[in-house]
CSV table of C-alpha atoms and ligand atoms in Angstrom, one decimal:
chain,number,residue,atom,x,y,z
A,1,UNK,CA,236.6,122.3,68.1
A,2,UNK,CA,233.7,121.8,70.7
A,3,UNK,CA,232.7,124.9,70.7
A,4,UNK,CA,232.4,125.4,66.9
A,5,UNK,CA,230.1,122.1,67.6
A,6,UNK,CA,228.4,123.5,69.6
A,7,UNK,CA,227.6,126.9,67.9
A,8,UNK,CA,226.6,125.3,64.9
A,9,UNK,CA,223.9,122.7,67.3
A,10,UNK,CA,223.1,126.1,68.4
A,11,UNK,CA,221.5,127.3,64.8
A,12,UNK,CA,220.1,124.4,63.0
A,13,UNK,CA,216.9,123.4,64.1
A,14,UNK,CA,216.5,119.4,63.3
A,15,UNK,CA,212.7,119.4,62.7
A,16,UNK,CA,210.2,116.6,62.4
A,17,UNK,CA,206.9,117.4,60.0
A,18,UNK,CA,204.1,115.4,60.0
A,19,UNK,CA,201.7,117.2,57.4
A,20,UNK,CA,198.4,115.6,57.3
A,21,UNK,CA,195.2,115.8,55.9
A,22,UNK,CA,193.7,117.4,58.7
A,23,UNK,CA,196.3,118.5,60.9
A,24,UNK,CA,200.2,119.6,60.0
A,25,UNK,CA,202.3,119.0,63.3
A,26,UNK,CA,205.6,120.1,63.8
A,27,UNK,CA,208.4,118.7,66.6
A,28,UNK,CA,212.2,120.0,66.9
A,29,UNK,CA,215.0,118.2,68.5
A,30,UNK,CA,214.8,119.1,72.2
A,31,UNK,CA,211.9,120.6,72.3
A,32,UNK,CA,208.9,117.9,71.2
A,33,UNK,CA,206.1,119.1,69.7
A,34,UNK,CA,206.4,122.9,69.1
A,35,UNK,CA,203.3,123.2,66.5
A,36,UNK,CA,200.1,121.3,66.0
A,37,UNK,CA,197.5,123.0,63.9
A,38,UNK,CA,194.9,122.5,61.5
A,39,UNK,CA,196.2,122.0,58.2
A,40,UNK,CA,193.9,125.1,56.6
A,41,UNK,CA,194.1,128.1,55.2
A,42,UNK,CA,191.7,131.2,54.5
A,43,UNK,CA,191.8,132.9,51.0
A,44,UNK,CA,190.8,135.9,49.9
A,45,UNK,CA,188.8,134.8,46.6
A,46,UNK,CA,188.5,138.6,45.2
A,47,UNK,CA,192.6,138.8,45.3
A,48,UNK,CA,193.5,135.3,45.7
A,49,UNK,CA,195.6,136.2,48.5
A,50,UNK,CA,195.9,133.8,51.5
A,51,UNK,CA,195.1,135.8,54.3
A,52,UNK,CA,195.2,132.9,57.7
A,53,UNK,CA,196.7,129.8,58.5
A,54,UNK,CA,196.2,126.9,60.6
A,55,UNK,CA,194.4,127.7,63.4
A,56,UNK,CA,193.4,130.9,62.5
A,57,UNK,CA,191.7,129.8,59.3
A,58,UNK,CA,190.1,127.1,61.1
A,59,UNK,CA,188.4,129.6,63.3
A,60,UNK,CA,186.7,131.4,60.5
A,61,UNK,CA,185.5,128.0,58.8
A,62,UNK,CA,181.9,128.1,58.5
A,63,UNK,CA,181.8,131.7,59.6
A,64,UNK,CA,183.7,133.4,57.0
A,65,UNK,CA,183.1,136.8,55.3
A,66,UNK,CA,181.8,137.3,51.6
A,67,UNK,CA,185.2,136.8,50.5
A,68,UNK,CA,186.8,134.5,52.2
A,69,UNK,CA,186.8,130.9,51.5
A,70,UNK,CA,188.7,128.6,53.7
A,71,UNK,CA,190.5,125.8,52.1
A,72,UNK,CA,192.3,122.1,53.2
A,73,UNK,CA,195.1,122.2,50.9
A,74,UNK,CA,196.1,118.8,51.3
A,75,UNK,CA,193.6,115.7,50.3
A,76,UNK,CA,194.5,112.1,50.8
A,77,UNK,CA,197.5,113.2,52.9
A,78,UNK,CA,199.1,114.4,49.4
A,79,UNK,CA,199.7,118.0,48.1
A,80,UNK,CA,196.4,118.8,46.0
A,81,UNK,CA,196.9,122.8,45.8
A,82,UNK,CA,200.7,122.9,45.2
A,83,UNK,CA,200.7,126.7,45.9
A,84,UNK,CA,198.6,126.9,48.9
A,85,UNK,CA,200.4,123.5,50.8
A,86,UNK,CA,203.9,125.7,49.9
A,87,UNK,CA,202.7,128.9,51.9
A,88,UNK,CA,201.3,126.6,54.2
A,89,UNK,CA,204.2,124.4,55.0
A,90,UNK,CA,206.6,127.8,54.5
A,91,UNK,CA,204.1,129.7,57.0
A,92,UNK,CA,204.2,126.8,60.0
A,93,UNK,CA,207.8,126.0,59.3
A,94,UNK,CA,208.8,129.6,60.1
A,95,UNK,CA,206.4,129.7,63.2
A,96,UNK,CA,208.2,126.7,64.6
A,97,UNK,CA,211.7,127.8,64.2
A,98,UNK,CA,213.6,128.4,67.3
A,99,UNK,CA,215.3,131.7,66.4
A,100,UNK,CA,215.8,134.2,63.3
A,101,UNK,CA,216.2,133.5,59.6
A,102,UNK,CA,220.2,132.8,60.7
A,103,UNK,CA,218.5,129.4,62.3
A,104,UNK,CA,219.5,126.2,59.3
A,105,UNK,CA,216.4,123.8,59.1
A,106,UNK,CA,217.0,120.1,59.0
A,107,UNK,CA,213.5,118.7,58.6
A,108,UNK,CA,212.4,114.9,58.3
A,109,UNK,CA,208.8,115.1,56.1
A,110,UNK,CA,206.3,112.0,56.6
A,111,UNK,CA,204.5,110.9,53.0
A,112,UNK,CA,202.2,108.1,52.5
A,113,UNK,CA,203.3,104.6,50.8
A,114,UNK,CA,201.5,105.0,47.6
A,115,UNK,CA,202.7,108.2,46.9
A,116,UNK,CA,204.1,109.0,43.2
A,117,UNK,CA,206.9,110.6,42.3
A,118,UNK,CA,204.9,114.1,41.5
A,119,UNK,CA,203.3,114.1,44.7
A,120,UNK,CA,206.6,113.7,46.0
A,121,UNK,CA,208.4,116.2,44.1
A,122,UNK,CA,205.8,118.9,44.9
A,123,UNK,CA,206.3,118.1,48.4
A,124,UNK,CA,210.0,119.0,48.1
A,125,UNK,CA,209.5,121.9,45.9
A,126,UNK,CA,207.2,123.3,49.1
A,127,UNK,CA,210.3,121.8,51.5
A,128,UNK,CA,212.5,124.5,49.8
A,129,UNK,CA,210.0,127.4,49.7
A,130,UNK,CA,210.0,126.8,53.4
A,131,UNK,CA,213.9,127.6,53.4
A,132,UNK,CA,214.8,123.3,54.8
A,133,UNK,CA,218.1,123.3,54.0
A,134,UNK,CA,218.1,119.3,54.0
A,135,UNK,CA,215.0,117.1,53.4
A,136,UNK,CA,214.7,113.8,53.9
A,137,UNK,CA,211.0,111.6,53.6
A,138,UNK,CA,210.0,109.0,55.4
A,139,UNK,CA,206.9,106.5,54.8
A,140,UNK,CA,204.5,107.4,57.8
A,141,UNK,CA,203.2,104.5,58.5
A,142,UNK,CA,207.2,103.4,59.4
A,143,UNK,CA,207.6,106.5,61.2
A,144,UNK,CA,203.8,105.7,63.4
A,145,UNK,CA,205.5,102.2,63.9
A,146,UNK,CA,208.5,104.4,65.8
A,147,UNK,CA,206.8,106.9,67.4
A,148,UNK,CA,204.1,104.3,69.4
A,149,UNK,CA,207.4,102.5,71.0
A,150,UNK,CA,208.4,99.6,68.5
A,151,UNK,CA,211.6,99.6,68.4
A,152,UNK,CA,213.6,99.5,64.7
A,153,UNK,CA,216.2,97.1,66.0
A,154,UNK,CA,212.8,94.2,66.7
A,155,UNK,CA,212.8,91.7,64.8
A,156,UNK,CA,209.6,90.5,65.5
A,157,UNK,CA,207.0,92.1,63.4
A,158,UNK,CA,204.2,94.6,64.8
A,159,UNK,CA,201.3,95.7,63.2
A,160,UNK,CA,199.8,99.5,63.4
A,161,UNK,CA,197.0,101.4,62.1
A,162,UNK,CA,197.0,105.1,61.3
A,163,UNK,CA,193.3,105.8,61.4
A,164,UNK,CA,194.0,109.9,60.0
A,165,UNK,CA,191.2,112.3,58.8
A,166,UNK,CA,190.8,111.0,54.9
A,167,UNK,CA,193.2,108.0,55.1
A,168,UNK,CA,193.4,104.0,57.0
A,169,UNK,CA,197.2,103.1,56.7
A,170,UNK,CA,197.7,99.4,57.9
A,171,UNK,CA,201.4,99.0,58.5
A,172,UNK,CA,203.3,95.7,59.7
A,173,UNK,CA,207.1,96.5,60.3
A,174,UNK,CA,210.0,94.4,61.5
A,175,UNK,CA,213.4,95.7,61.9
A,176,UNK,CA,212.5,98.7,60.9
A,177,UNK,CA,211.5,98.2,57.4
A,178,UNK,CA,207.5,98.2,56.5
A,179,UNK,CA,207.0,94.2,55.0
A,180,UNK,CA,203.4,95.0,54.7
A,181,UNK,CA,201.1,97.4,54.0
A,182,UNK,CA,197.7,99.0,52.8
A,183,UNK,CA,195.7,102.1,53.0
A,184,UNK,CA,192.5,103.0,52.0
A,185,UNK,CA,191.0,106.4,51.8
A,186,UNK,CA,188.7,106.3,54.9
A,187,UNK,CA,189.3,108.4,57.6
A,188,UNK,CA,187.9,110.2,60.8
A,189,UNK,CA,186.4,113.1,58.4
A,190,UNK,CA,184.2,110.5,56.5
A,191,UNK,CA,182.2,110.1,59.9
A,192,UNK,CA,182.0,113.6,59.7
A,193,UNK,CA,180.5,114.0,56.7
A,194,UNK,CA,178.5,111.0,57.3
A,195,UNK,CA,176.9,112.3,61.0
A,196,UNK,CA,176.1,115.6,59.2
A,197,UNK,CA,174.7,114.1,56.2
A,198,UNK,CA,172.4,111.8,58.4
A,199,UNK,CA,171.2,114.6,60.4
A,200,UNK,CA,170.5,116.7,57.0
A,201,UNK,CA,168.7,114.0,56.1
A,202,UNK,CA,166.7,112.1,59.0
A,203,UNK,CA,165.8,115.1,60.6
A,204,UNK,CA,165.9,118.1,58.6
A,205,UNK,CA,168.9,120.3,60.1
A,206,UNK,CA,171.7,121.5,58.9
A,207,UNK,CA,175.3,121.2,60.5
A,208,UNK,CA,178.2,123.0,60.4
A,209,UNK,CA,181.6,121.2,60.6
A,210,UNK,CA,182.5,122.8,64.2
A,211,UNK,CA,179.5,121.2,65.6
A,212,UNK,CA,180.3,117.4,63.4
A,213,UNK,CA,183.4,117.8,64.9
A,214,UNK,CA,181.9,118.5,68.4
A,215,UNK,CA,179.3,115.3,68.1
A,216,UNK,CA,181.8,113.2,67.1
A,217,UNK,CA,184.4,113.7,69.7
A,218,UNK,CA,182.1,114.4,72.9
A,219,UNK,CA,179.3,112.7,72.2
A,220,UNK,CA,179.9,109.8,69.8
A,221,UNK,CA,180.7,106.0,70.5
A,222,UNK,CA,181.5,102.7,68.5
A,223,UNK,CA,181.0,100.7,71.7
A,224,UNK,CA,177.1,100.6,72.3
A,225,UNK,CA,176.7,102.1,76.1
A,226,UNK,CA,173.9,100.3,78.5
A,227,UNK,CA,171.9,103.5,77.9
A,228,UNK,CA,171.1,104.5,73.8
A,229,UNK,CA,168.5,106.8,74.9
A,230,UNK,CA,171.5,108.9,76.4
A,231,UNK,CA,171.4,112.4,74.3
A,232,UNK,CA,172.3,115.6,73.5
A,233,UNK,CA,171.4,118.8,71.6
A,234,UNK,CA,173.0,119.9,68.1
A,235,UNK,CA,172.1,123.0,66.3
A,236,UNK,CA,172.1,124.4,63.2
A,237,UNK,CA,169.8,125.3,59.8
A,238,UNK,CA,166.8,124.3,59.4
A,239,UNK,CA,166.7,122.3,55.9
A,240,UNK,CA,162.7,123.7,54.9
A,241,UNK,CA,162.6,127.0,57.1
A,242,UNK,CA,166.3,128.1,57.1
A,243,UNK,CA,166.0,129.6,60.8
A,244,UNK,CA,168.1,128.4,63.3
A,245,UNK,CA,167.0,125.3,65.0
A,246,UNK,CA,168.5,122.2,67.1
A,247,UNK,CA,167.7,119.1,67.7
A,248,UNK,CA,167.9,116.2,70.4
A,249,UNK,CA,169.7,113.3,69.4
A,250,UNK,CA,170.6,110.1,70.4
A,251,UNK,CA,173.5,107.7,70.7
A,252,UNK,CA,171.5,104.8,69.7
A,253,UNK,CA,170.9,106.9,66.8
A,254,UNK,CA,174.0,107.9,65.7
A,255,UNK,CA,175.9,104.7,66.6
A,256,UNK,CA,174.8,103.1,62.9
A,257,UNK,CA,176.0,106.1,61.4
A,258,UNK,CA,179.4,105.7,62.9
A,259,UNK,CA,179.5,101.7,62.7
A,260,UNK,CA,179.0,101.8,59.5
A,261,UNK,CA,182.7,103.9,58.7
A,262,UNK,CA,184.2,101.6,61.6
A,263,UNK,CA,183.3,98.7,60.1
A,264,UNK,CA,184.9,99.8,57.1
A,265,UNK,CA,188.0,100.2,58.7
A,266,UNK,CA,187.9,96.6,61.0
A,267,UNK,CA,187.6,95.1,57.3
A,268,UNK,CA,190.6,96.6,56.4
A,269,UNK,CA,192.4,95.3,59.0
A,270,UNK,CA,191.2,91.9,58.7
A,271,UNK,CA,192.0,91.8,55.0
A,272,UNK,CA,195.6,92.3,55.7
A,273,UNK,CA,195.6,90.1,58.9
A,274,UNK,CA,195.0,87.2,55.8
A,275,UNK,CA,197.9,88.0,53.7
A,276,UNK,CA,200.5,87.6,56.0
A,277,UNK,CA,203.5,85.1,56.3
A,278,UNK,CA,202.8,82.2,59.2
A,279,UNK,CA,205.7,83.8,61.5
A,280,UNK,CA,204.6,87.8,60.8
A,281,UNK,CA,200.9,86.3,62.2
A,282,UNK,CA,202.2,84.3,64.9
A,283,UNK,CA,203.9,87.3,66.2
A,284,UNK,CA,201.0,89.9,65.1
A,285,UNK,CA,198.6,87.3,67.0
A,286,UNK,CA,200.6,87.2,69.9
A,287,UNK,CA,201.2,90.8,70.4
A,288,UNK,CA,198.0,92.6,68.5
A,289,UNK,CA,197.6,95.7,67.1
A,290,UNK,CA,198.9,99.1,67.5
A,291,UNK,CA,196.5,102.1,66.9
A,292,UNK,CA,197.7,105.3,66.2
A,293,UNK,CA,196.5,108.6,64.3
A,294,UNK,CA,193.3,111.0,65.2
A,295,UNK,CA,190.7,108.6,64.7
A,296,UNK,CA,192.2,106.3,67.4
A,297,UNK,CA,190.7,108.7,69.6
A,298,UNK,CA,187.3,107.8,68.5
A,299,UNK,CA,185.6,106.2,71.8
A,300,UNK,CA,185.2,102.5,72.1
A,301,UNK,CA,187.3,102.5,68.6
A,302,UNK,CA,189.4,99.9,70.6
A,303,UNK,CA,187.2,97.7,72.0
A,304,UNK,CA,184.9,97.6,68.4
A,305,UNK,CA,187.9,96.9,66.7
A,306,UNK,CA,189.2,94.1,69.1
A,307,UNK,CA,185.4,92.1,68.9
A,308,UNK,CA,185.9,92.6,65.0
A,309,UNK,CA,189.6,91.1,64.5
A,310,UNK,CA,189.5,89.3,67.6
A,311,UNK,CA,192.9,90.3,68.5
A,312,UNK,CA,193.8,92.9,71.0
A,313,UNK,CA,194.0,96.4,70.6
A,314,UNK,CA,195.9,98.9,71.7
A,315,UNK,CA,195.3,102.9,71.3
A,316,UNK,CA,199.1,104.5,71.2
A,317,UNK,CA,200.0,107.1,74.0
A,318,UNK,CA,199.1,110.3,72.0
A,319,UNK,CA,198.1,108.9,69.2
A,320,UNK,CA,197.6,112.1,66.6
A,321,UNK,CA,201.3,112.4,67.9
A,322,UNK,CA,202.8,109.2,67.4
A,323,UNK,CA,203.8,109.7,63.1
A,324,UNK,CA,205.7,112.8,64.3
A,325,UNK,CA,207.5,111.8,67.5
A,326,UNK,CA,209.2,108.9,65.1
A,327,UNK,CA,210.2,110.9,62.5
A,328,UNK,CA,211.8,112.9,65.2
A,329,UNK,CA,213.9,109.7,66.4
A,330,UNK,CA,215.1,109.2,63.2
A,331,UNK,CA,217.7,112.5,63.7
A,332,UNK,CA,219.2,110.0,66.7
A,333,UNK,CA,219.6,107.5,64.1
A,334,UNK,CA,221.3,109.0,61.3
A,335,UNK,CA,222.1,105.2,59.9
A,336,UNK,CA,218.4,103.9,59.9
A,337,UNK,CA,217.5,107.5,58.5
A,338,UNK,CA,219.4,107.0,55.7
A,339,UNK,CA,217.9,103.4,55.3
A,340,UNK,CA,214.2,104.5,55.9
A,341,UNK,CA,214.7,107.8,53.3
A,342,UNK,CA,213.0,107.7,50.6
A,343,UNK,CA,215.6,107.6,48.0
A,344,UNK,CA,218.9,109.7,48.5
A,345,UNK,CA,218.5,112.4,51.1
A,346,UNK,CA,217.7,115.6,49.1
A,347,UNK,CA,220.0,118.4,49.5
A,348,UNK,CA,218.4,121.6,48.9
A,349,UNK,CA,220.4,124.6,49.1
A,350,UNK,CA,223.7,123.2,48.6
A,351,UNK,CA,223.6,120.9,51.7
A,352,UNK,CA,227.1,119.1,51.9
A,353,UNK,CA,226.2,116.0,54.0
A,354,UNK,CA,223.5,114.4,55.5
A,355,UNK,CA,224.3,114.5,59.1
A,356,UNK,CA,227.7,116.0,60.5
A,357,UNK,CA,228.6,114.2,63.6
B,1,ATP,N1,188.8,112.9,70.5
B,1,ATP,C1,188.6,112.5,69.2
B,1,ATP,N2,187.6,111.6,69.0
B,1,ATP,C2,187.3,111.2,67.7
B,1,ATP,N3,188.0,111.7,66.6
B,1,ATP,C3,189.0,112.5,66.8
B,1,ATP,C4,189.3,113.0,68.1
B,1,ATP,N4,190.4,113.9,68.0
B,1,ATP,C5,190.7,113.9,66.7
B,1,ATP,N5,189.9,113.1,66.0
B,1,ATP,C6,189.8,113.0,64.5
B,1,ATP,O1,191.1,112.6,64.0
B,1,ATP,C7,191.2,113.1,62.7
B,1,ATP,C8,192.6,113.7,62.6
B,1,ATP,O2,193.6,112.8,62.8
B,1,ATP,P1,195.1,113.0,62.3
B,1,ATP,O3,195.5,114.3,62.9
B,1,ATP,O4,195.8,111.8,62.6
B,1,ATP,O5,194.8,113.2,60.8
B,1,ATP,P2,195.8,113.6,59.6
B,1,ATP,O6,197.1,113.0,59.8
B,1,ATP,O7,195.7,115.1,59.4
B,1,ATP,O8,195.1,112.9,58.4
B,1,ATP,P3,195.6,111.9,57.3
B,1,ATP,O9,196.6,111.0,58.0
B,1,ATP,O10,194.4,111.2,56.8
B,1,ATP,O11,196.3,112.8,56.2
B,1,ATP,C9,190.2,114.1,62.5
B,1,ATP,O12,189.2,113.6,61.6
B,1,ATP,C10,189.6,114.3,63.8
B,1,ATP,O13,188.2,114.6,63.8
B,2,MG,MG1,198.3,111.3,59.4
């Protein structure tokens, strides 16, 4: 008996998948996080072909050849080009398999609240491209909850905030269930686009998403430093020449830039802090609020958020990893998995049960 247990432990992988906008990352049961990635892909526009994933595609962003475009497949955290998320998902899903095409796939798939029932569907259809035997979804911002240490069994309520690339998910969850939430569609990528759109503008260079990236993650801060003349040189295009050219720039000059997306994000926040019930406040006043999600990462994020609210803030331990790691505890909770599914569990493939134990 135990050792027929065991065997079949041996093939199925029990996979968590949190695909995001910008990222898809992938963690199996006994092995944490086996696949983090950006969530691209390169296509050959002549033949239509997809010719890199992930990380890969990434690379050749902003440098591709004459025929190569590289697409995000996903937009808003939702499917937006059904066929390339299904190679996508299929592609990563395989790469993060621990063995052969013998090995079953269990997976756990993260989705947004507000997502409809096509979104949904599509997501499963690319589920079963990818050969997951048994699906079940989860709402992320439930799954962020888990994965930054709130436990489901608390029933005391905790507020987080996903701050992803395109999306702001405001989650408060008590016992495990989500009794409040609200996301808007700002993200980390809309500094992005608004750091390279400033410099386009205000000083007459171009950008390339590389060196956005770059500025916003080494250089730039939503807690004004003693020194804004502190600066650094970007490159690019020159916007009347079109040679290459850089430019110096400062954090005193960029800091409005970003403020202005932050501040976005602090009203957010503050506009579901109101429409809580007395107890849910006394308990999200007492203990704060939870960041999780890529954009936590922003510097000073915390401490801009905290002046803003006026509450405290905490930034998760791994944050981009937090949505992931708690759809991975749900397989050592087969009960609240079933509660938090969306739905029934799907069974693809001819599945018999949800969980043999
Ligand atoms: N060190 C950093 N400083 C600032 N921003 C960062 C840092 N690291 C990552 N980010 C940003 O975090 C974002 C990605 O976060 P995350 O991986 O949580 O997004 P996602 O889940 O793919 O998106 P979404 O949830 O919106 O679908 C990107 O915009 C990225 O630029
Ligand atoms: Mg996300």
């Amino acid at each position: 008996m135990v050792s027929i247990k065991l065997l079949k432990n041996l093939v199925t992988d029990s996979m968590a998948i949190d695909m995001g906008t910008a990222s898809t990352i992938i963690a199996v049961k006994g092995r944490d996080i086996v696949l983090d990635e950006p969530s691209l892909v390169a296509v050959n526009e002549v033949t239509g072909e997809v010719v890199a994933f992930g990380k890969e595609a990434a690379d050749m962003q902003g440098r591709e050849g004459r025929d190569i475009v590289v697409v995000a497949p996903l937009s808003g955290g939702v499917v937006a080009d059904f066929d390339r998320t299904k190679k996508m998902l299929a592609h990563f899903v395989k790469k993060a398999k621990s063995g052969g095409s013998q090995v079953v796939t269990h997976a756990v798939i993260g989705m947004p609240s507000e997502v409809t029932p096509v979104e949904q569907r599509a997501l499963l259809n690319a589920a079963e491209e990818a050969n997951i035997s048994k699906v079940f979804i989860m709402e992320e911002g439930l799954a962020a909850a888990f994965g930054a240490g709130i436990s489901p069994h608390d029933k005391r309520a905790s507020a987080v905030v996903d701050i992803g690339a395109s999306t702001t998910n405001v989650a408060v969850v008590a016992k495990g269930n989500i009794i409040h939430s609200k996301s808007e569609r700002i993200g980390s990528a809309d500094i992005n686009i608004a750091l390279a759109t400033h410099v386009r503008r205000h000083r007459g260079l171009q950008i390339g998403e590389e060196t956005t990236e770059k500025l916003k993650t080494e250089f730039a801060t939503t807690y004004l430093p003693e020194d804004l003349g502190k600066s650094t040189v970007v490159r690019g295009r020159d916007v009347i020449t079109g040679t290459p050219a850089a430019i110096e720039i400062t954090v005193g000059e960029i800091y409005p830039v970003i403020e202005d997306i932050v501040r976005r994000i602090a009203l957010l926040i503050s506009d579901v802090l109101t429409e809580l019930r007395p107890e849910v406040a006394a308990d999200i006043h007492d203990r704060g609020i939870l960041l999780t999600g890529g954009g936590a990462l922003l510097h000073g994020i915390d401490l801009y958020l905290r002046d803003r609210v006026n509450l405290p803030v905490l930034v998760a331990d791994e944050p981009r990893y937090a949505t992931v790691r708690g759809l991975l505890q749900m397989f050592d909770e087969p009960l609240l998995l079933e509660k938090v599914a969306r739905r029934e569990p799907y069974f693809l493939q001819g599945a018999e049960t949800p969980f043999e134990t």
